[in-house]
Amino acid sequence: MKRIISVSAPGQIFLFGEHAVVYGQPALATAINIRTEAKAKSRTDNQIKIGSEGVGDLEGRVKKSNGKWKIQKKTGDLSRLRFVVKTVELTLNHLNEGRGFELHIDSEVPVGSGLGSSSAVTTATAAAISSILDGNLSRDEISDIAYDAEMKVQGAASKTGVKVATHGGFLKVSDDKMNPIKDISELKVLIGNTGNYGNTGKIVKKVRLARESRPKIINPIIEAIGKTTEAGIKSLQEKNLKKAGVLMNVNQNLLEGLGVSSPKLRELITAARDAGAEGAKITGAGGGGCMVALSQEPLDRISKAIEEKGGEPMKVKVGVEGLEF
Ligand code: MEV
């Protein structure tokens, strides 16, 4: 009998610490109520069908080659599904399993937006495929597979994305350590999407090259971002949103120093601050994608200001559930 399994993983924002987290500094990220759903259906043969709303379709079959399970005879849109394909192959090899399946991905998280679309899709895919193949993997095993897929497709990445996608809530991440931060109350957060695509792999590489060529300048900026994260977490726990906002602005200035902002991001950030946000900054890799604003007042004025500048405002709930499966 055919079985169907449905799972979902959240997108995320960084309140503090993106980029610096790649070099072992702490970051604070939180799961948002914009999610990626993966539905898997069992098959009795070795055929694979992957369908994804807006990202394309792919067909193939699972075969072992040189001791590894691979999707062979692929047809369809491979490049845009590369995070999914890599996660599927890693999951099959982790389970040493060659049965086929059908997978449908439906994501609300815009690609290249800095909202963790690749972490949400790799996490949801690993969870859906392992469940339909009776793999019974733990959350940590799922996030390890998802992280491996991100590293292989995109290059350097921290574990923040996949940890937030699996565990949800507010997470402080540094190196391999992850600490849930429990005592942050509900926050009024508005995301502004520039609509421009940000290539995470390229921007992370840009920071790495800057760090290699000017270590004496770039390393102190990275360390200062880490200190801003620590102070930011404390101010949120103390419910001092004014101070948290100031620290978000400091974090943004430090990100400007790393060269990861863009004129459009700057414009939306300034508009949000002028409309009353306590603080505003890039979220995620930058170069395009989204900014995020924190407010003590209702978000309507900031939302309107973002819209007037040609951005897409999104009111989101933060601290939501991680992987649901
Ligand atoms: C990208 O969403 C966030 C970065 O810090 C990279 C990472 O943590 O993997 C720029």
Short mmCIF file of N, CA and C in Angstrom, two decimals, residues 138-274:
data_model
loop_
_atom_site.label_atom_id
_atom_site.label_comp_id
_atom_site.label_asym_id
_atom_site.label_seq_id
_atom_site.Cartn_x
_atom_site.Cartn_y
_atom_site.Cartn_z
N SER A 138 17.01 10.83 14.03
CA SER A 138 16.81 11.85 15.06
C SER A 138 16.89 13.23 14.39
N ARG A 139 16.46 14.27 15.12
CA ARG A 139 16.56 15.64 14.60
C ARG A 139 18.01 15.99 14.27
N ASP A 140 18.92 15.53 15.14
CA ASP A 140 20.34 15.88 14.90
C ASP A 140 20.89 15.17 13.66
N GLU A 141 20.45 13.91 13.44
CA GLU A 141 20.90 13.22 12.22
C GLU A 141 20.36 13.93 10.98
N ILE A 142 19.10 14.38 11.06
CA ILE A 142 18.50 15.09 9.93
C ILE A 142 19.26 16.39 9.67
N SER A 143 19.57 17.13 10.74
CA SER A 143 20.25 18.41 10.49
C SER A 143 21.68 18.19 10.02
N ASP A 144 22.30 17.07 10.41
CA ASP A 144 23.66 16.76 9.90
C ASP A 144 23.62 16.51 8.38
N ILE A 145 22.61 15.76 7.93
CA ILE A 145 22.48 15.49 6.49
C ILE A 145 22.21 16.81 5.74
N ALA A 146 21.29 17.61 6.29
CA ALA A 146 20.94 18.88 5.65
C ALA A 146 22.16 19.79 5.56
N TYR A 147 22.96 19.80 6.62
CA TYR A 147 24.17 20.65 6.64
C TYR A 147 25.18 20.17 5.60
N ASP A 148 25.36 18.85 5.54
CA ASP A 148 26.28 18.26 4.57
C ASP A 148 25.86 18.66 3.14
N ALA A 149 24.55 18.61 2.87
CA ALA A 149 24.05 18.98 1.54
C ALA A 149 24.34 20.46 1.26
N GLU A 150 24.11 21.33 2.24
CA GLU A 150 24.37 22.77 2.05
C GLU A 150 25.85 23.01 1.76
N MET A 151 26.71 22.33 2.53
CA MET A 151 28.16 22.51 2.35
C MET A 151 28.58 22.08 0.95
N LYS A 152 28.01 20.94 0.50
CA LYS A 152 28.42 20.39 -0.80
C LYS A 152 27.93 21.26 -1.95
N VAL A 153 26.75 21.84 -1.81
CA VAL A 153 26.21 22.64 -2.92
C VAL A 153 26.75 24.07 -2.89
N GLN A 154 26.85 24.64 -1.68
CA GLN A 154 27.08 26.09 -1.59
C GLN A 154 28.47 26.44 -1.09
N GLY A 155 29.19 25.47 -0.48
CA GLY A 155 30.48 25.77 0.13
C GLY A 155 30.26 26.20 1.57
N ALA A 156 31.19 27.01 2.11
CA ALA A 156 31.17 27.34 3.54
C ALA A 156 29.81 27.79 4.04
N ALA A 157 29.36 27.18 5.11
CA ALA A 157 28.12 27.60 5.76
C ALA A 157 28.25 27.27 7.24
N SER A 158 27.55 28.03 8.07
CA SER A 158 27.52 27.67 9.48
C SER A 158 26.34 26.70 9.67
N LYS A 159 26.24 26.14 10.88
CA LYS A 159 25.13 25.21 11.13
C LYS A 159 23.85 25.93 11.56
N THR A 160 23.91 27.27 11.62
CA THR A 160 22.76 28.02 12.13
C THR A 160 21.47 27.66 11.38
N GLY A 161 21.54 27.70 10.05
CA GLY A 161 20.35 27.49 9.22
C GLY A 161 19.67 26.17 9.52
N VAL A 162 20.43 25.09 9.48
CA VAL A 162 19.80 23.77 9.66
C VAL A 162 19.39 23.53 11.11
N LYS A 163 20.11 24.13 12.05
CA LYS A 163 19.73 23.96 13.47
C LYS A 163 18.40 24.67 13.74
N VAL A 164 18.24 25.87 13.19
CA VAL A 164 16.98 26.59 13.40
C VAL A 164 15.85 25.85 12.67
N ALA A 165 16.14 25.36 11.46
CA ALA A 165 15.10 24.65 10.69
C ALA A 165 14.65 23.38 11.42
N THR A 166 15.53 22.72 12.14
CA THR A 166 15.11 21.50 12.85
C THR A 166 14.55 21.82 14.24
N HIS A 167 15.23 22.68 15.00
CA HIS A 167 14.84 22.86 16.41
C HIS A 167 13.88 24.02 16.63
N GLY A 168 13.87 25.02 15.75
CA GLY A 168 12.94 26.14 15.88
C GLY A 168 13.25 27.04 17.06
N GLY A 169 12.33 27.92 17.44
CA GLY A 169 12.50 28.83 18.57
C GLY A 169 13.55 29.89 18.30
N PHE A 170 14.19 30.36 19.37
CA PHE A 170 15.32 31.30 19.27
C PHE A 170 16.57 30.49 19.59
N LEU A 171 17.57 30.52 18.72
CA LEU A 171 18.78 29.74 18.98
C LEU A 171 20.01 30.62 18.94
N LYS A 172 20.85 30.44 19.96
CA LYS A 172 22.18 31.03 19.90
C LYS A 172 23.09 29.92 19.37
N VAL A 173 23.78 30.22 18.27
CA VAL A 173 24.64 29.20 17.65
C VAL A 173 26.06 29.73 17.61
N SER A 174 27.02 28.92 18.07
CA SER A 174 28.42 29.27 17.81
C SER A 174 29.21 27.98 17.70
N ASP A 175 30.08 27.93 16.70
CA ASP A 175 30.78 26.69 16.34
C ASP A 175 29.75 25.57 16.24
N ASP A 176 30.01 24.47 16.96
CA ASP A 176 29.06 23.36 16.89
C ASP A 176 28.03 23.40 18.01
N LYS A 177 28.10 24.46 18.83
CA LYS A 177 27.19 24.52 19.98
C LYS A 177 25.91 25.27 19.63
N MET A 178 24.82 24.81 20.25
CA MET A 178 23.53 25.44 19.98
C MET A 178 22.81 25.57 21.31
N ASN A 179 22.40 26.78 21.65
CA ASN A 179 21.68 26.99 22.91
C ASN A 179 20.32 27.60 22.65
N PRO A 180 19.24 26.89 22.97
CA PRO A 180 17.92 27.52 22.85
C PRO A 180 17.83 28.68 23.85
N ILE A 181 17.36 29.83 23.40
CA ILE A 181 17.18 30.98 24.30
C ILE A 181 15.69 31.07 24.58
N LYS A 182 15.34 30.75 25.82
CA LYS A 182 13.92 30.55 26.14
C LYS A 182 13.20 31.84 26.53
N ASP A 183 13.95 32.77 27.16
CA ASP A 183 13.23 33.86 27.81
C ASP A 183 13.12 35.13 26.96
N ILE A 184 12.93 34.95 25.64
CA ILE A 184 12.65 36.13 24.80
C ILE A 184 11.15 36.14 24.54
N SER A 185 10.50 37.25 24.89
CA SER A 185 9.04 37.26 24.69
C SER A 185 8.73 37.63 23.25
N GLU A 186 7.46 37.64 22.93
CA GLU A 186 7.06 37.92 21.55
C GLU A 186 7.65 39.25 21.05
N LEU A 187 8.15 39.26 19.82
CA LEU A 187 8.77 40.47 19.28
C LEU A 187 7.96 40.94 18.08
N LYS A 188 7.90 42.26 17.91
CA LYS A 188 7.27 42.80 16.69
C LYS A 188 8.36 42.95 15.64
N VAL A 189 8.31 42.07 14.65
CA VAL A 189 9.38 42.03 13.66
C VAL A 189 8.78 42.16 12.27
N LEU A 190 9.38 43.01 11.46
CA LEU A 190 8.93 43.14 10.07
C LEU A 190 10.10 42.85 9.13
N ILE A 191 9.82 42.02 8.13
CA ILE A 191 10.85 41.72 7.12
C ILE A 191 10.55 42.58 5.90
N GLY A 192 11.59 43.10 5.27
CA GLY A 192 11.41 43.82 4.00
C GLY A 192 12.25 43.12 2.94
N ASN A 193 11.58 42.64 1.90
CA ASN A 193 12.30 41.93 0.83
C ASN A 193 12.64 42.92 -0.29
N THR A 194 13.92 43.01 -0.64
CA THR A 194 14.32 43.91 -1.74
C THR A 194 13.84 43.36 -3.07
N GLY A 195 13.59 42.04 -3.12
CA GLY A 195 13.22 41.40 -4.39
C GLY A 195 14.45 41.06 -5.22
N ASN A 196 15.63 41.47 -4.76
CA ASN A 196 16.86 41.13 -5.48
C ASN A 196 17.44 39.84 -4.91
N TYR A 197 17.96 39.01 -5.79
CA TYR A 197 18.52 37.73 -5.38
C TYR A 197 19.89 37.91 -4.75
N GLY A 198 20.11 37.27 -3.60
CA GLY A 198 21.44 37.30 -2.97
C GLY A 198 22.04 35.90 -3.02
N ASN A 199 23.25 35.79 -3.58
CA ASN A 199 23.87 34.47 -3.70
C ASN A 199 24.74 34.20 -2.46
N THR A 200 24.22 33.40 -1.53
CA THR A 200 24.89 33.19 -0.24
C THR A 200 26.33 32.69 -0.43
N GLY A 201 26.51 31.67 -1.29
CA GLY A 201 27.85 31.10 -1.48
C GLY A 201 28.85 32.17 -1.90
N LYS A 202 28.44 33.02 -2.84
CA LYS A 202 29.35 34.06 -3.38
C LYS A 202 29.68 35.10 -2.31
N ILE A 203 28.66 35.49 -1.53
CA ILE A 203 28.89 36.56 -0.54
C ILE A 203 29.74 36.05 0.63
N VAL A 204 29.50 34.78 1.02
CA VAL A 204 30.33 34.19 2.08
C VAL A 204 31.79 34.13 1.60
N LYS A 205 31.96 33.81 0.33
CA LYS A 205 33.33 33.75 -0.24
C LYS A 205 33.97 35.14 -0.25
N LYS A 206 33.17 36.14 -0.58
CA LYS A 206 33.68 37.51 -0.61
C LYS A 206 34.23 37.92 0.76
N VAL A 207 33.50 37.56 1.82
CA VAL A 207 33.96 37.90 3.18
C VAL A 207 35.23 37.11 3.50
N ARG A 208 35.26 35.84 3.08
CA ARG A 208 36.47 35.03 3.36
C ARG A 208 37.68 35.65 2.69
N LEU A 209 37.52 36.11 1.44
CA LEU A 209 38.66 36.71 0.72
C LEU A 209 39.10 38.02 1.38
N ALA A 210 38.11 38.83 1.81
CA ALA A 210 38.43 40.09 2.49
C ALA A 210 39.21 39.80 3.77
N ARG A 211 38.78 38.75 4.48
CA ARG A 211 39.42 38.39 5.75
C ARG A 211 40.86 37.92 5.50
N GLU A 212 41.03 37.17 4.39
CA GLU A 212 42.38 36.68 4.09
C GLU A 212 43.31 37.82 3.67
N SER A 213 42.76 38.81 2.93
CA SER A 213 43.66 39.86 2.44
C SER A 213 43.85 40.99 3.46
N ARG A 214 42.87 41.19 4.38
CA ARG A 214 43.04 42.26 5.39
C ARG A 214 42.65 41.75 6.78
N PRO A 215 43.35 40.72 7.27
CA PRO A 215 42.94 40.10 8.55
C PRO A 215 42.91 41.07 9.72
N LYS A 216 43.85 42.04 9.73
CA LYS A 216 43.91 42.94 10.90
C LYS A 216 42.70 43.87 10.96
N ILE A 217 42.06 44.09 9.84
CA ILE A 217 40.86 44.95 9.82
C ILE A 217 39.60 44.11 9.94
N ILE A 218 39.55 43.03 9.17
CA ILE A 218 38.29 42.26 9.10
C ILE A 218 38.07 41.42 10.37
N ASN A 219 39.13 40.82 10.93
CA ASN A 219 38.93 40.01 12.14
C ASN A 219 38.32 40.80 13.30
N PRO A 220 38.81 42.02 13.58
CA PRO A 220 38.15 42.80 14.66
C PRO A 220 36.67 43.10 14.37
N ILE A 221 36.33 43.28 13.09
CA ILE A 221 34.90 43.53 12.77
C ILE A 221 34.09 42.27 13.11
N ILE A 222 34.65 41.10 12.74
CA ILE A 222 33.94 39.84 13.00
C ILE A 222 33.79 39.62 14.51
N GLU A 223 34.86 39.92 15.25
CA GLU A 223 34.78 39.76 16.72
C GLU A 223 33.78 40.75 17.31
N ALA A 224 33.74 41.96 16.78
CA ALA A 224 32.79 42.96 17.29
C ALA A 224 31.35 42.51 17.02
N ILE A 225 31.12 41.85 15.90
CA ILE A 225 29.76 41.33 15.63
C ILE A 225 29.40 40.30 16.71
N GLY A 226 30.36 39.43 17.05
CA GLY A 226 30.11 38.43 18.10
C GLY A 226 29.74 39.09 19.43
N LYS A 227 30.46 40.18 19.77
CA LYS A 227 30.16 40.88 21.03
C LYS A 227 28.78 41.54 20.96
N THR A 228 28.45 42.05 19.78
CA THR A 228 27.12 42.67 19.59
C THR A 228 26.02 41.61 19.79
N THR A 229 26.25 40.42 19.29
CA THR A 229 25.27 39.33 19.48
C THR A 229 25.07 39.05 20.96
N GLU A 230 26.19 38.92 21.70
CA GLU A 230 26.08 38.61 23.15
C GLU A 230 25.26 39.71 23.85
N ALA A 231 25.61 40.98 23.55
CA ALA A 231 24.89 42.09 24.19
C ALA A 231 23.44 42.13 23.73
N GLY A 232 23.20 41.80 22.47
CA GLY A 232 21.84 41.80 21.91
C GLY A 232 20.97 40.76 22.59
N ILE A 233 21.52 39.57 22.81
CA ILE A 233 20.75 38.51 23.48
C ILE A 233 20.37 38.97 24.88
N LYS A 234 21.34 39.58 25.58
CA LYS A 234 21.09 40.03 26.95
C LYS A 234 19.96 41.09 26.96
N SER A 235 20.04 42.02 26.01
CA SER A 235 19.02 43.08 26.00
C SER A 235 17.64 42.52 25.67
N LEU A 236 17.58 41.51 24.81
CA LEU A 236 16.26 40.91 24.50
C LEU A 236 15.74 40.15 25.72
N GLN A 237 16.64 39.48 26.43
CA GLN A 237 16.20 38.75 27.64
C GLN A 237 15.72 39.71 28.72
N GLU A 238 16.36 40.89 28.76
CA GLU A 238 15.93 41.91 29.74
C GLU A 238 14.74 42.72 29.24
N LYS A 239 14.26 42.39 28.07
CA LYS A 239 13.12 43.07 27.41
C LYS A 239 13.41 44.55 27.16
N ASN A 240 14.69 44.87 27.00
CA ASN A 240 15.08 46.24 26.68
C ASN A 240 15.20 46.36 25.14
N LEU A 241 14.04 46.62 24.52
CA LEU A 241 14.00 46.60 23.05
C LEU A 241 14.68 47.80 22.43
N LYS A 242 14.73 48.90 23.20
CA LYS A 242 15.46 50.08 22.70
C LYS A 242 16.92 49.73 22.49
N LYS A 243 17.49 49.11 23.53
CA LYS A 243 18.90 48.74 23.47
C LYS A 243 19.13 47.67 22.38
N ALA A 244 18.20 46.70 22.31
CA ALA A 244 18.34 45.65 21.28
C ALA A 244 18.35 46.29 19.89
N GLY A 245 17.49 47.31 19.70
CA GLY A 245 17.44 48.01 18.40
C GLY A 245 18.74 48.72 18.09
N VAL A 246 19.28 49.41 19.10
CA VAL A 246 20.57 50.11 18.89
C VAL A 246 21.63 49.09 18.48
N LEU A 247 21.62 47.93 19.15
CA LEU A 247 22.63 46.90 18.85
C LEU A 247 22.43 46.31 17.45
N MET A 248 21.17 46.22 17.02
CA MET A 248 20.93 45.77 15.63
C MET A 248 21.54 46.77 14.65
N ASN A 249 21.40 48.05 14.98
CA ASN A 249 21.98 49.08 14.09
C ASN A 249 23.51 49.01 14.09
N VAL A 250 24.09 48.74 15.27
CA VAL A 250 25.55 48.56 15.34
C VAL A 250 25.95 47.36 14.47
N ASN A 251 25.18 46.27 14.62
CA ASN A 251 25.46 45.07 13.83
C ASN A 251 25.41 45.39 12.33
N GLN A 252 24.42 46.20 11.93
CA GLN A 252 24.31 46.57 10.52
C GLN A 252 25.55 47.35 10.06
N ASN A 253 26.01 48.30 10.91
CA ASN A 253 27.19 49.08 10.52
C ASN A 253 28.41 48.18 10.35
N LEU A 254 28.50 47.15 11.21
CA LEU A 254 29.63 46.22 11.10
C LEU A 254 29.50 45.38 9.82
N LEU A 255 28.26 45.00 9.47
CA LEU A 255 28.05 44.25 8.22
C LEU A 255 28.41 45.12 7.01
N GLU A 256 28.11 46.43 7.12
CA GLU A 256 28.54 47.36 6.05
C GLU A 256 30.06 47.28 5.90
N GLY A 257 30.75 47.19 7.03
CA GLY A 257 32.22 47.09 7.02
C GLY A 257 32.71 45.83 6.33
N LEU A 258 31.88 44.79 6.37
CA LEU A 258 32.25 43.53 5.67
C LEU A 258 31.91 43.60 4.19
N GLY A 259 31.17 44.63 3.80
CA GLY A 259 30.85 44.81 2.37
C GLY A 259 29.73 43.91 1.86
N VAL A 260 28.76 43.56 2.75
CA VAL A 260 27.73 42.63 2.31
C VAL A 260 26.35 43.31 2.13
N SER A 261 26.34 44.66 2.25
CA SER A 261 25.06 45.35 2.09
C SER A 261 24.83 45.69 0.61
N SER A 262 23.78 46.40 0.33
CA SER A 262 23.51 46.84 -1.05
C SER A 262 22.72 48.15 -0.94
N PRO A 263 22.72 48.96 -2.01
CA PRO A 263 21.98 50.22 -1.95
C PRO A 263 20.51 50.01 -1.60
N LYS A 264 19.89 48.96 -2.15
CA LYS A 264 18.45 48.73 -1.89
C LYS A 264 18.23 48.33 -0.42
N LEU A 265 19.12 47.47 0.09
CA LEU A 265 18.99 47.08 1.50
C LEU A 265 19.12 48.31 2.40
N ARG A 266 20.11 49.14 2.08
CA ARG A 266 20.36 50.36 2.84
C ARG A 266 19.12 51.26 2.83
N GLU A 267 18.50 51.36 1.66
CA GLU A 267 17.32 52.23 1.50
C GLU A 267 16.16 51.73 2.39
N LEU A 268 15.94 50.41 2.37
CA LEU A 268 14.83 49.86 3.17
C LEU A 268 15.13 49.97 4.67
N ILE A 269 16.40 49.76 5.03
CA ILE A 269 16.80 49.85 6.44
C ILE A 269 16.59 51.27 6.95
N THR A 270 17.01 52.26 6.16
CA THR A 270 16.84 53.66 6.55
C THR A 270 15.35 54.01 6.65
N ALA A 271 14.56 53.53 5.68
CA ALA A 271 13.11 53.82 5.69
C ALA A 271 12.47 53.25 6.95
N ALA A 272 12.86 52.03 7.33
CA ALA A 272 12.28 51.39 8.53
C ALA A 272 12.64 52.18 9.77
N ARG A 273 13.90 52.61 9.88
CA ARG A 273 14.32 53.38 11.07
C ARG A 273 13.56 54.71 11.11
N ASP A 274 13.47 55.39 9.96
CA ASP A 274 12.76 56.68 9.91
C ASP A 274 11.29 56.52 10.28
#
